Coordinates of C-alpha atoms and ligand atoms in Angstrom, one line a residue:
X1 CA 103.9 96.6 99.1
X2 CA 102.1 93.3 100.0
X3 CA 99.8 93.5 103.0
X4 CA 99.8 89.7 103.6
X5 CA 100.1 89.1 107.3
X6 CA 103.1 87.3 108.3
X7 CA 103.0 84.0 110.3
X8 CA 106.1 82.3 111.5
X9 CA 108.1 83.9 108.7
X10 CA 105.7 82.5 106.0
X11 CA 103.8 84.7 103.7
X12 CA 100.5 83.5 104.7
X13 CA 97.2 85.6 104.9
X14 CA 95.4 85.4 108.2
X15 CA 91.6 85.4 108.4
X16 CA 90.1 88.0 110.7
X17 CA 86.9 85.9 111.1
X18 CA 85.9 82.4 112.1
X19 CA 83.6 79.9 110.4
X20 CA 80.4 79.3 112.1
X21 CA 78.2 77.5 109.5
X22 CA 79.6 74.9 107.1
X23 CA 78.4 73.1 104.0
X24 CA 79.6 69.5 103.2
X25 CA 81.5 69.1 100.0
X26 CA 81.5 66.2 97.6
X27 CA 84.5 65.1 95.6
X28 CA 83.4 62.5 92.9
X29 CA 86.0 60.2 91.2
X30 CA 87.9 61.5 88.1
X31 CA 85.9 59.1 85.8
X32 CA 82.7 60.6 87.0
X33 CA 84.1 64.1 86.6
X34 CA 85.0 63.2 83.0
X35 CA 81.4 62.1 82.4
X36 CA 79.9 65.1 84.1
X37 CA 82.1 67.4 82.0
X38 CA 80.8 65.6 78.8
X39 CA 77.2 66.0 79.9
X40 CA 77.9 69.6 80.6
X41 CA 79.1 70.0 77.0
X42 CA 82.6 71.0 78.3
X43 CA 81.1 74.3 79.6
X44 CA 81.7 74.7 83.3
X45 CA 78.6 76.9 83.5
X46 CA 76.5 73.8 82.7
X47 CA 77.9 71.6 85.5
X48 CA 75.6 70.6 88.3
X49 CA 77.0 71.9 91.6
X50 CA 76.6 68.4 93.2
X51 CA 79.4 67.3 90.9
X52 CA 81.7 70.2 91.8
X53 CA 84.2 70.1 94.7
X54 CA 85.5 73.7 94.9
X55 CA 83.2 76.1 93.0
X56 CA 85.6 78.8 91.8
X57 CA 83.4 79.7 88.9
X58 CA 82.6 83.1 90.3
X59 CA 82.4 85.4 93.3
X60 CA 78.9 86.5 92.3
X61 CA 76.2 85.7 94.9
X62 CA 78.4 83.1 96.6
X63 CA 80.4 85.2 99.1
X64 CA 80.0 84.1 102.8
X65 CA 77.7 86.4 104.8
X66 CA 78.4 87.5 108.3
X67 CA 76.4 86.7 111.4
X68 CA 75.2 90.4 111.4
X69 CA 74.0 90.1 107.8
X70 CA 72.1 87.0 108.6
X71 CA 70.6 88.6 111.7
X72 CA 69.5 91.7 109.7
X73 CA 67.6 89.4 107.3
X74 CA 65.2 88.5 110.1
X75 CA 64.0 92.1 110.5
X76 CA 63.2 92.6 106.9
X77 CA 59.9 94.6 106.3
X78 CA 57.8 92.8 103.6
X79 CA 55.9 95.3 101.7
X80 CA 55.4 95.9 98.0
X81 CA 55.7 99.6 98.5
X82 CA 57.3 101.8 101.1
X83 CA 59.2 99.0 103.0
X84 CA 61.3 100.2 105.9
X85 CA 63.9 97.9 104.6
X86 CA 64.3 100.1 101.5
X87 CA 64.7 103.2 103.5
X88 CA 67.4 101.6 105.6
X89 CA 69.2 100.6 102.4
X90 CA 68.7 104.0 100.8
X91 CA 70.2 105.7 103.9
X92 CA 73.2 103.4 103.8
X93 CA 73.8 104.3 100.2
X94 CA 73.5 108.0 101.0
X95 CA 76.0 107.6 103.9
X96 CA 78.6 105.7 101.9
X97 CA 78.5 107.2 98.5
X98 CA 77.0 110.6 99.4
X99 CA 74.4 110.4 96.6
X100 CA 70.9 111.0 97.6
X101 CA 69.1 109.1 94.9
X102 CA 69.0 105.3 95.0
X103 CA 67.3 103.2 92.3
X104 CA 67.1 99.4 93.2
X105 CA 67.5 96.7 90.7
X106 CA 67.7 92.9 91.0
X107 CA 71.4 92.7 89.9
X108 CA 74.2 94.4 88.0
X109 CA 73.2 93.7 84.5
X110 CA 69.7 95.0 85.3
X111 CA 71.4 98.4 86.2
X112 CA 73.2 98.1 82.8
X113 CA 69.9 97.5 81.0
X114 CA 68.4 100.7 82.6
X115 CA 71.5 102.9 82.1
X116 CA 71.9 101.8 78.5
X117 CA 68.3 102.2 77.6
X118 CA 68.3 105.7 79.2
X119 CA 71.4 107.0 77.7
X120 CA 72.7 104.9 74.7
X121 CA 71.3 105.7 71.3
X122 CA 72.0 104.2 67.9
X123 CA 75.5 105.4 66.9
X124 CA 76.6 106.2 70.5
X125 CA 80.1 105.4 71.5
X126 CA 80.8 104.5 75.1
X127 CA 84.6 104.7 76.1
X128 CA 85.7 102.5 79.1
X129 CA 88.8 101.0 80.7
X130 CA 87.6 97.5 79.6
X131 CA 84.3 96.0 78.8
X132 CA 82.4 93.4 80.8
X133 CA 80.3 90.8 78.9
X134 CA 76.9 92.0 80.0
X135 CA 77.8 95.7 79.8
X136 CA 78.9 95.3 76.2
X137 CA 75.7 93.4 75.3
X138 CA 73.4 96.0 76.7
X139 CA 75.3 98.9 75.0
X140 CA 75.3 97.0 71.6
X141 CA 71.6 96.0 72.1
X142 CA 70.8 99.7 72.3
X143 CA 72.7 100.5 69.1
X144 CA 75.9 101.8 70.8
X145 CA 79.5 100.7 70.5
X146 CA 82.1 100.0 73.2
X147 CA 85.6 101.5 72.8
X148 CA 88.2 100.3 75.2
X149 CA 91.0 102.8 76.0
X150 CA 93.1 100.8 78.4
X151 CA 96.8 101.5 79.0
X152 CA 99.3 99.3 77.1
X153 CA 100.3 97.5 80.3
X154 CA 96.6 96.3 80.8
X155 CA 97.0 93.3 78.4
X156 CA 100.5 92.2 79.6
X157 CA 100.1 89.0 81.6
X158 CA 103.2 89.5 83.6
X159 CA 103.5 93.0 85.0
X160 CA 104.2 94.9 88.1
X161 CA 102.0 97.9 87.2
X162 CA 99.9 98.5 90.2
X163 CA 97.0 99.9 88.3
X164 CA 96.4 97.9 85.0
X165 CA 92.8 99.0 85.1
X166 CA 93.7 102.7 84.3
X167 CA 92.4 104.4 81.3
X168 CA 95.0 105.9 78.8
X169 CA 94.0 109.6 79.0
X170 CA 95.6 110.6 75.7
X171 CA 93.6 107.8 73.9
X172 CA 90.4 109.1 75.7
X173 CA 90.9 112.5 74.5
X174 CA 91.7 111.4 71.0
X175 CA 88.7 109.2 70.9
X176 CA 86.4 112.0 72.1
X177 CA 87.9 114.4 69.5
X178 CA 87.3 111.8 66.7
X179 CA 83.8 110.7 67.7
X180 CA 82.6 114.1 69.0
X181 CA 81.4 114.6 72.6
X182 CA 77.8 114.6 71.5
X183 CA 78.0 111.1 70.5
X184 CA 79.4 109.9 73.8
X185 CA 76.7 109.5 76.4
X186 CA 79.1 108.6 79.2
X187 CA 82.5 107.2 80.0
X188 CA 82.4 104.0 82.0
X189 CA 85.1 103.1 84.6
X190 CA 85.0 99.6 85.9
X191 CA 86.4 99.1 89.4
X192 CA 88.6 95.9 89.7
X193 CA 88.4 95.4 85.9
X194 CA 86.9 91.9 85.7
X195 CA 88.1 90.6 82.3
X196 CA 91.7 91.6 82.5
X197 CA 92.2 89.8 85.9
X198 CA 90.5 91.9 88.5
X199 CA 92.9 94.8 88.0
X200 CA 92.2 98.2 89.8
X201 CA 92.4 101.7 88.5
X202 CA 94.0 104.5 90.6
X203 CA 92.3 107.4 92.2
X204 CA 94.7 109.7 90.3
X205 CA 93.4 108.1 87.0
X206 CA 89.8 108.5 88.0
X207 CA 90.5 112.2 88.8
X208 CA 92.1 112.6 85.4
X209 CA 89.2 111.0 83.6
X210 CA 86.9 113.3 85.5
X211 CA 88.8 116.3 84.3
X212 CA 88.5 115.2 80.7
X213 CA 84.7 114.5 81.2
X214 CA 84.3 118.0 82.6
X215 CA 86.2 119.6 79.7
X216 CA 83.9 117.9 77.2
X217 CA 80.7 117.9 79.2
X218 CA 80.5 114.1 79.4
X219 CA 79.0 112.1 82.3
X220 CA 81.1 109.7 84.2
X221 CA 79.6 106.3 85.3
X222 CA 81.4 104.0 87.7
X223 CA 80.6 100.2 87.7
X224 CA 81.3 99.5 91.3
X225 CA 80.6 95.8 91.3
X226 CA 84.2 95.0 92.2
X227 CA 84.8 98.2 94.2
X228 CA 85.8 96.3 97.4
X229 CA 88.9 94.9 95.7
X230 CA 89.7 98.3 94.0
X231 CA 89.4 100.1 97.3
X232 CA 91.8 97.7 98.9
X233 CA 94.5 98.2 96.2
X234 CA 94.1 102.0 96.2
X235 CA 94.6 101.9 100.0
X236 CA 97.8 99.8 99.8
X237 CA 99.3 100.9 96.5
X238 CA 98.6 104.5 96.0
X239 CA 100.7 106.9 97.8
X240 CA 98.2 109.7 98.2
X241 CA 95.7 107.3 99.8
X242 CA 97.8 105.4 102.3
X243 CA 96.6 107.4 105.3
X244 CA 92.9 107.7 104.2
X245 CA 90.2 105.4 105.5
X246 CA 88.2 103.1 103.2
X247 CA 85.2 105.4 103.8
X248 CA 87.2 108.5 102.8
X249 CA 88.5 106.8 99.7
X250 CA 85.0 105.6 98.7
X251 CA 83.6 109.0 99.1
X252 CA 86.4 110.6 97.1
X253 CA 85.7 108.2 94.3
X254 CA 82.0 108.6 94.4
X255 CA 82.3 112.5 94.3
X256 CA 84.1 112.1 90.9
X257 CA 81.2 110.2 89.4
X258 CA 77.8 111.2 88.1
X259 CA 76.3 107.6 88.4
X260 CA 77.5 104.6 90.4
X261 CA 76.0 101.2 89.7
X262 CA 76.8 97.8 91.1
X263 CA 76.1 94.2 91.4
X264 CA 75.4 93.5 95.1
X265 CA 76.2 89.8 94.3
X266 CA 79.7 91.0 94.6
X267 CA 79.7 94.3 96.4
X268 CA 78.2 93.9 99.9
X269 CA 78.1 90.0 99.9
X270 CA 74.4 89.7 99.1
X271 CA 72.3 89.4 96.0
X272 CA 70.9 92.5 94.3
X273 CA 72.0 95.8 92.7
X274 CA 71.4 99.4 92.4
X275 CA 72.1 102.8 90.8
X276 CA 73.2 105.9 92.9
X277 CA 73.2 109.5 91.7
X278 CA 72.7 112.9 93.1
X279 CA 71.7 114.3 89.7
X280 CA 67.8 114.5 89.5
X281 CA 67.9 115.0 85.7
X282 CA 69.7 111.7 85.3
X283 CA 67.5 109.9 87.8
X284 CA 64.4 111.2 85.9
X285 CA 65.6 109.4 82.7
X286 CA 66.1 106.1 84.5
X287 CA 63.4 106.1 87.2
X288 CA 60.5 104.8 85.1
X289 CA 62.4 102.0 83.8
X290 CA 62.7 100.5 87.3
X291 CA 59.1 99.5 87.8
X292 CA 58.9 98.4 84.1
X293 CA 61.8 95.9 84.2
X294 CA 62.6 95.3 87.9
X295 CA 59.8 96.0 90.4
X296 CA 58.4 98.8 92.4
X297 CA 60.9 101.7 93.4
X298 CA 61.3 100.4 96.9
X299 CA 62.4 96.8 96.0
X300 CA 63.6 96.8 92.3
X301 CA 63.2 93.0 92.0
X302 CA 65.2 92.2 95.2
X303 CA 64.0 90.2 98.2
X304 CA 63.7 92.4 101.3
X305 CA 65.8 89.9 103.1
X306 CA 68.6 90.4 100.7
X307 CA 68.3 94.2 100.9
X308 CA 68.8 94.0 104.6
X309 CA 71.8 91.7 104.1
X310 CA 73.1 94.2 101.6
X311 CA 72.8 97.2 103.9
X312 CA 74.9 95.5 106.5
X313 CA 77.3 94.0 103.9
X314 CA 77.9 97.4 102.4
X315 CA 78.7 98.8 105.8
X316 CA 81.1 96.0 106.5
X317 CA 82.8 96.5 103.1
X318 CA 84.1 99.8 104.6
X319 CA 86.3 97.7 106.9
X320 CA 89.9 96.9 105.6
X321 CA 90.0 93.8 107.7
X322 CA 87.0 92.5 105.8
X323 CA 87.9 93.5 102.3
X324 CA 91.6 92.3 102.5
X325 CA 90.7 88.7 102.8
X326 CA 89.8 88.2 99.1
X327 CA 92.8 89.9 97.5
X328 CA 95.2 88.3 100.1
X329 CA 94.0 84.8 99.4
X330 CA 94.3 85.5 95.7
X331 CA 97.9 86.8 96.1
X332 CA 98.7 83.7 98.0
X333 CA 97.4 81.5 95.3
X334 CA 99.1 83.5 92.5
X335 CA 102.4 83.3 94.3
X336 CA 102.2 79.6 94.9
X337 CA 101.4 79.0 91.2
X338 CA 104.1 81.3 90.1
X339 CA 106.7 79.5 92.2
X340 CA 106.0 76.4 90.1
X341 CA 106.2 78.2 86.9
X342 CA 102.6 78.4 86.0
X343 CA 101.7 81.4 83.9
X344 CA 99.3 83.6 85.8
X345 CA 98.2 87.3 85.6
X346 CA 100.3 89.5 87.7
X347 CA 100.3 91.5 89.8
X348 CA 97.6 89.4 91.7
X349 CA 94.3 91.3 91.4
X350 CA 90.9 91.0 92.9
X351 CA 88.0 88.4 92.3
X352 CA 90.3 85.5 91.6
X353 CA 93.4 83.9 90.3
X354 CA 93.8 84.1 86.5
X355 CA 95.7 81.5 84.7
X356 CA 97.1 82.3 81.2
X357 CA 95.8 79.7 79.0
X358 CA 97.5 81.2 75.9
X359 CA 100.8 80.1 77.4
X360 CA 99.6 77.1 79.5
X361 CA 98.3 75.4 76.4
X362 CA 100.2 77.4 73.7
X363 CA 99.8 74.4 71.4
X364 CA 96.0 75.0 71.1
X365 CA 94.8 77.6 68.6
X366 CA 92.5 80.3 69.8
X367 CA 89.8 79.0 67.4
X368 CA 89.7 75.9 69.6
X369 CA 89.2 77.8 72.7
X370 CA 92.4 77.2 74.8
X371 CA 90.9 78.8 78.1
X372 CA 87.7 76.7 77.7
X373 CA 89.7 73.5 77.2
X374 CA 92.0 74.4 80.2
X375 CA 88.9 75.0 82.3
X376 CA 87.5 71.7 81.4
X377 CA 90.8 69.9 82.0
X378 CA 91.1 71.6 85.4
X379 CA 87.7 70.4 86.5
X380 CA 88.4 66.8 85.3
X381 CA 91.6 66.6 87.3
X382 CA 90.5 68.3 90.4
X383 CA 86.8 68.9 90.6
X384 CA 87.6 72.6 90.8
X385 CA 85.2 74.7 88.6
X386 CA 86.7 77.7 87.0
X387 CA 85.5 79.9 84.2
X388 CA 86.6 80.6 80.6
X389 CA 87.4 84.2 80.0
X390 CA 88.7 84.2 76.4
X391 CA 87.5 83.7 72.9
X392 CA 84.6 81.6 74.0
X393 CA 83.3 84.5 76.0
X394 CA 83.2 86.7 72.9
X395 CA 80.6 86.9 70.3
X396 CA 80.9 86.2 66.5
X397 CA 80.7 89.3 64.3
X398 CA 77.9 89.9 61.9
X399 CA 79.5 87.7 59.3
X400 CA 79.9 84.8 61.6
X401 CA 83.7 85.2 62.1
X402 CA 85.2 84.5 65.5
X403 CA 86.2 87.6 67.6
X404 CA 89.5 86.5 68.8
X405 CA 90.0 87.6 72.4
X406 CA 93.0 89.7 73.6
X407 CA 93.6 87.3 76.4
X408 CA 92.8 83.6 77.1
X409 CA 92.3 83.3 80.8
X410 CA 90.9 80.7 83.2
X411 CA 89.5 82.5 86.1
X412 CA 89.6 80.6 89.5
X413 CA 87.4 82.9 91.6
X414 CA 87.8 83.0 95.3
X415 CA 84.5 84.1 96.7
X416 CA 85.0 86.1 99.8
X417 CA 85.6 84.1 103.1
X418 CA 84.4 80.8 101.5
X419 CA 87.5 78.6 101.0
X420 CA 90.2 77.7 103.4
X421 CA 93.9 77.9 102.7
X422 CA 94.2 74.1 102.4
X423 CA 91.5 74.1 99.7
X424 CA 93.5 76.7 97.8
X425 CA 96.6 74.6 98.2
X426 CA 94.8 71.6 96.8
X427 CA 93.7 73.5 93.8
X428 CA 97.3 74.7 93.3
X429 CA 98.6 71.2 93.6
X430 CA 96.3 69.7 90.9
X431 CA 97.0 72.7 88.5
X432 CA 100.7 72.0 88.9
X433 CA 100.2 68.3 88.0
X434 CA 98.1 69.4 85.0
X435 CA 100.9 71.9 83.9
X436 CA 103.4 69.0 83.9
X437 CA 101.0 67.1 81.7
X438 CA 99.7 70.1 79.6
X439 CA 100.6 68.5 76.2
X440 CA 97.8 66.1 76.8
X441 CA 95.2 68.8 76.7
X442 CA 93.5 69.4 73.4
X443 CA 91.0 71.9 72.0
X444 CA 87.3 72.1 72.0
X445 CA 84.7 72.9 69.2
X446 CA 81.1 74.0 69.5
X447 CA 78.3 71.5 68.9
X448 CA 75.6 73.9 70.1
X449 CA 76.4 77.6 69.7
X450 CA 73.9 80.3 70.8
X451 CA 74.2 83.6 69.1
X452 CA 74.2 85.8 72.3
X453 CA 76.3 85.2 75.4
X454 CA 77.3 81.7 74.1
X455 CA 79.6 81.1 76.9
X456 CA 76.8 80.7 79.3
X457 CA 74.9 77.9 77.7
X458 CA 76.8 76.8 74.5
X459 CA 77.9 73.1 74.3
X460 CA 81.3 71.9 73.1
X461 CA 83.1 68.7 72.4
X462 CA 86.8 67.8 72.6
X463 CA 88.4 67.8 69.1
X464 CA 90.1 64.4 69.8
X465 CA 90.1 61.8 72.6
X466 CA 92.5 63.9 74.7
X467 CA 90.3 63.8 77.8
X468 CA 90.3 60.0 78.0
X469 CA 94.0 60.1 77.8
X470 CA 94.2 62.7 80.5
X471 CA 92.1 60.6 82.9
X472 CA 94.3 57.6 82.1
X473 CA 97.4 59.5 83.0
X474 CA 95.8 60.8 86.2
X475 CA 95.1 57.2 87.3
X476 CA 98.7 56.2 86.5
X477 CA 100.0 59.1 88.7
X478 CA 97.4 59.2 91.5
X479 CA 96.5 55.5 91.9
X480 CA 93.2 55.0 93.6
X481 CA 93.0 58.6 94.8
X482 CA 89.9 60.7 93.7
Ligands
LIG1 N1 79.9 94.4 86.1 C1 80.9 93.7 86.5 C2 82.2 94.3 86.6 C3 80.7 92.4 86.8 O1 81.7 91.6 87.2 C4 79.4 91.8 86.7 C5 79.1 90.5 87.0 C6 78.3 92.6 86.3 C7 78.6 93.9 86.0 C8 77.0 92.1 86.2 O2 76.4 91.9 87.5 O3 76.0 89.4 87.5 O4 74.8 91.0 89.1 O5 74.3 91.0 86.7 N2 80.0 89.5 87.0 C9 79.8 88.1 87.3 C10 81.1 87.4 87.3 C11 78.7 87.5 86.6 O6 81.1 86.2 87.4 O7 82.2 88.0 87.1 P1 75.4 90.7 87.6

């Protein structure tokens, strides 16, 4: 099933691009990393990039651009209204998705703001394969509720299910029957389901969701931010799509959805976002929110240069040799970690490699944020910056109780075409050392805790002096090395 290209009998992915611009990296000594982590309140979001060696926080807005994208940026047409750049982008959207209306927005969550304001009312229920942090916040902000109707396999860390991002169709039908179709403004499908490890859904599942939506007269919305990875997996894992081109698969998916929105910080390797639909009635509900929150209808808060890069980037996304690099590097990293017994989410998904903190540090209770603690420990021992995706990323309920997450993951994102394989190997090597010394890792507790999206800027402290002990062990084993 794996599409990894073979090289001298080794399972090594082969890049179909060369590097023409580079940026110097900096690896500060472990003692300075410990200090930097402390100053950042043990929250990897608050680290300064100068203190980070390999930035695996996210794939958002940090993918490498192509020479053609950079070249296109030079021909951007600066104009508040009616920019030719917009018309080029709109035409590319129409060509790829076959939807004639395109509403620009400055990034993915801006699209979520517009869609939620337009369609979510107090008491609304929005079923989805899995929530994303900003999606859930916007739906709740507008008085709605998110209901996740994933398949049982979705939350299994170790699995060989090719489409863990699928919706459980029976649960979807039962939910609609219970809540009433009138209270459900739309069903949301997230491509490359972010919070469960970048796991895809299948074309067949999307078709089944569409059938249910048709039966009950409910609209279907696709979050296409991680579409590139999902397309790759459908192409290699789904029997009925093996012979279809990426363009054909994209079009088939698009035809099943009423609205497609995306973060172009991921899809298209630029920075921006947008909403596509061919339904004029839906566009009418959303259009006036664009100038109100984003900018005029022909730029939506984006720089025209980024829009040009996005047009070319989206076109390049329709090329299997471009979109296979991310998932193949991730598969390599997952397999290398697995060989050493490190608990990781399988099968390897898109976006990044996901380490299972629940097992890695099974001695840390979820109230002490095991994934947050592991992300801090990984940074200290390697300079690699990952992201907590667990209880810290949840929000307390109205009574102030913790919302315990289904999973405790540390995501090590592999932005597309950015890192080399030796850098991936370095990260693996340090994580393996940390695993051998995992009993040294302790929990964290909040010292500053924002009410909304606390994982972004909350500050935490270690519950004991475990970080100092970890650094001492590092020095013992690594000598003078950084
Ligand atoms: N939907 C999904 C599936 C996402 O992964 C993201 C962003 C958004 C919407 C929001 O888009 O950042 O452009 O506003 N994910 C980033 C991440 C932040 O690191 O996974 P945005």
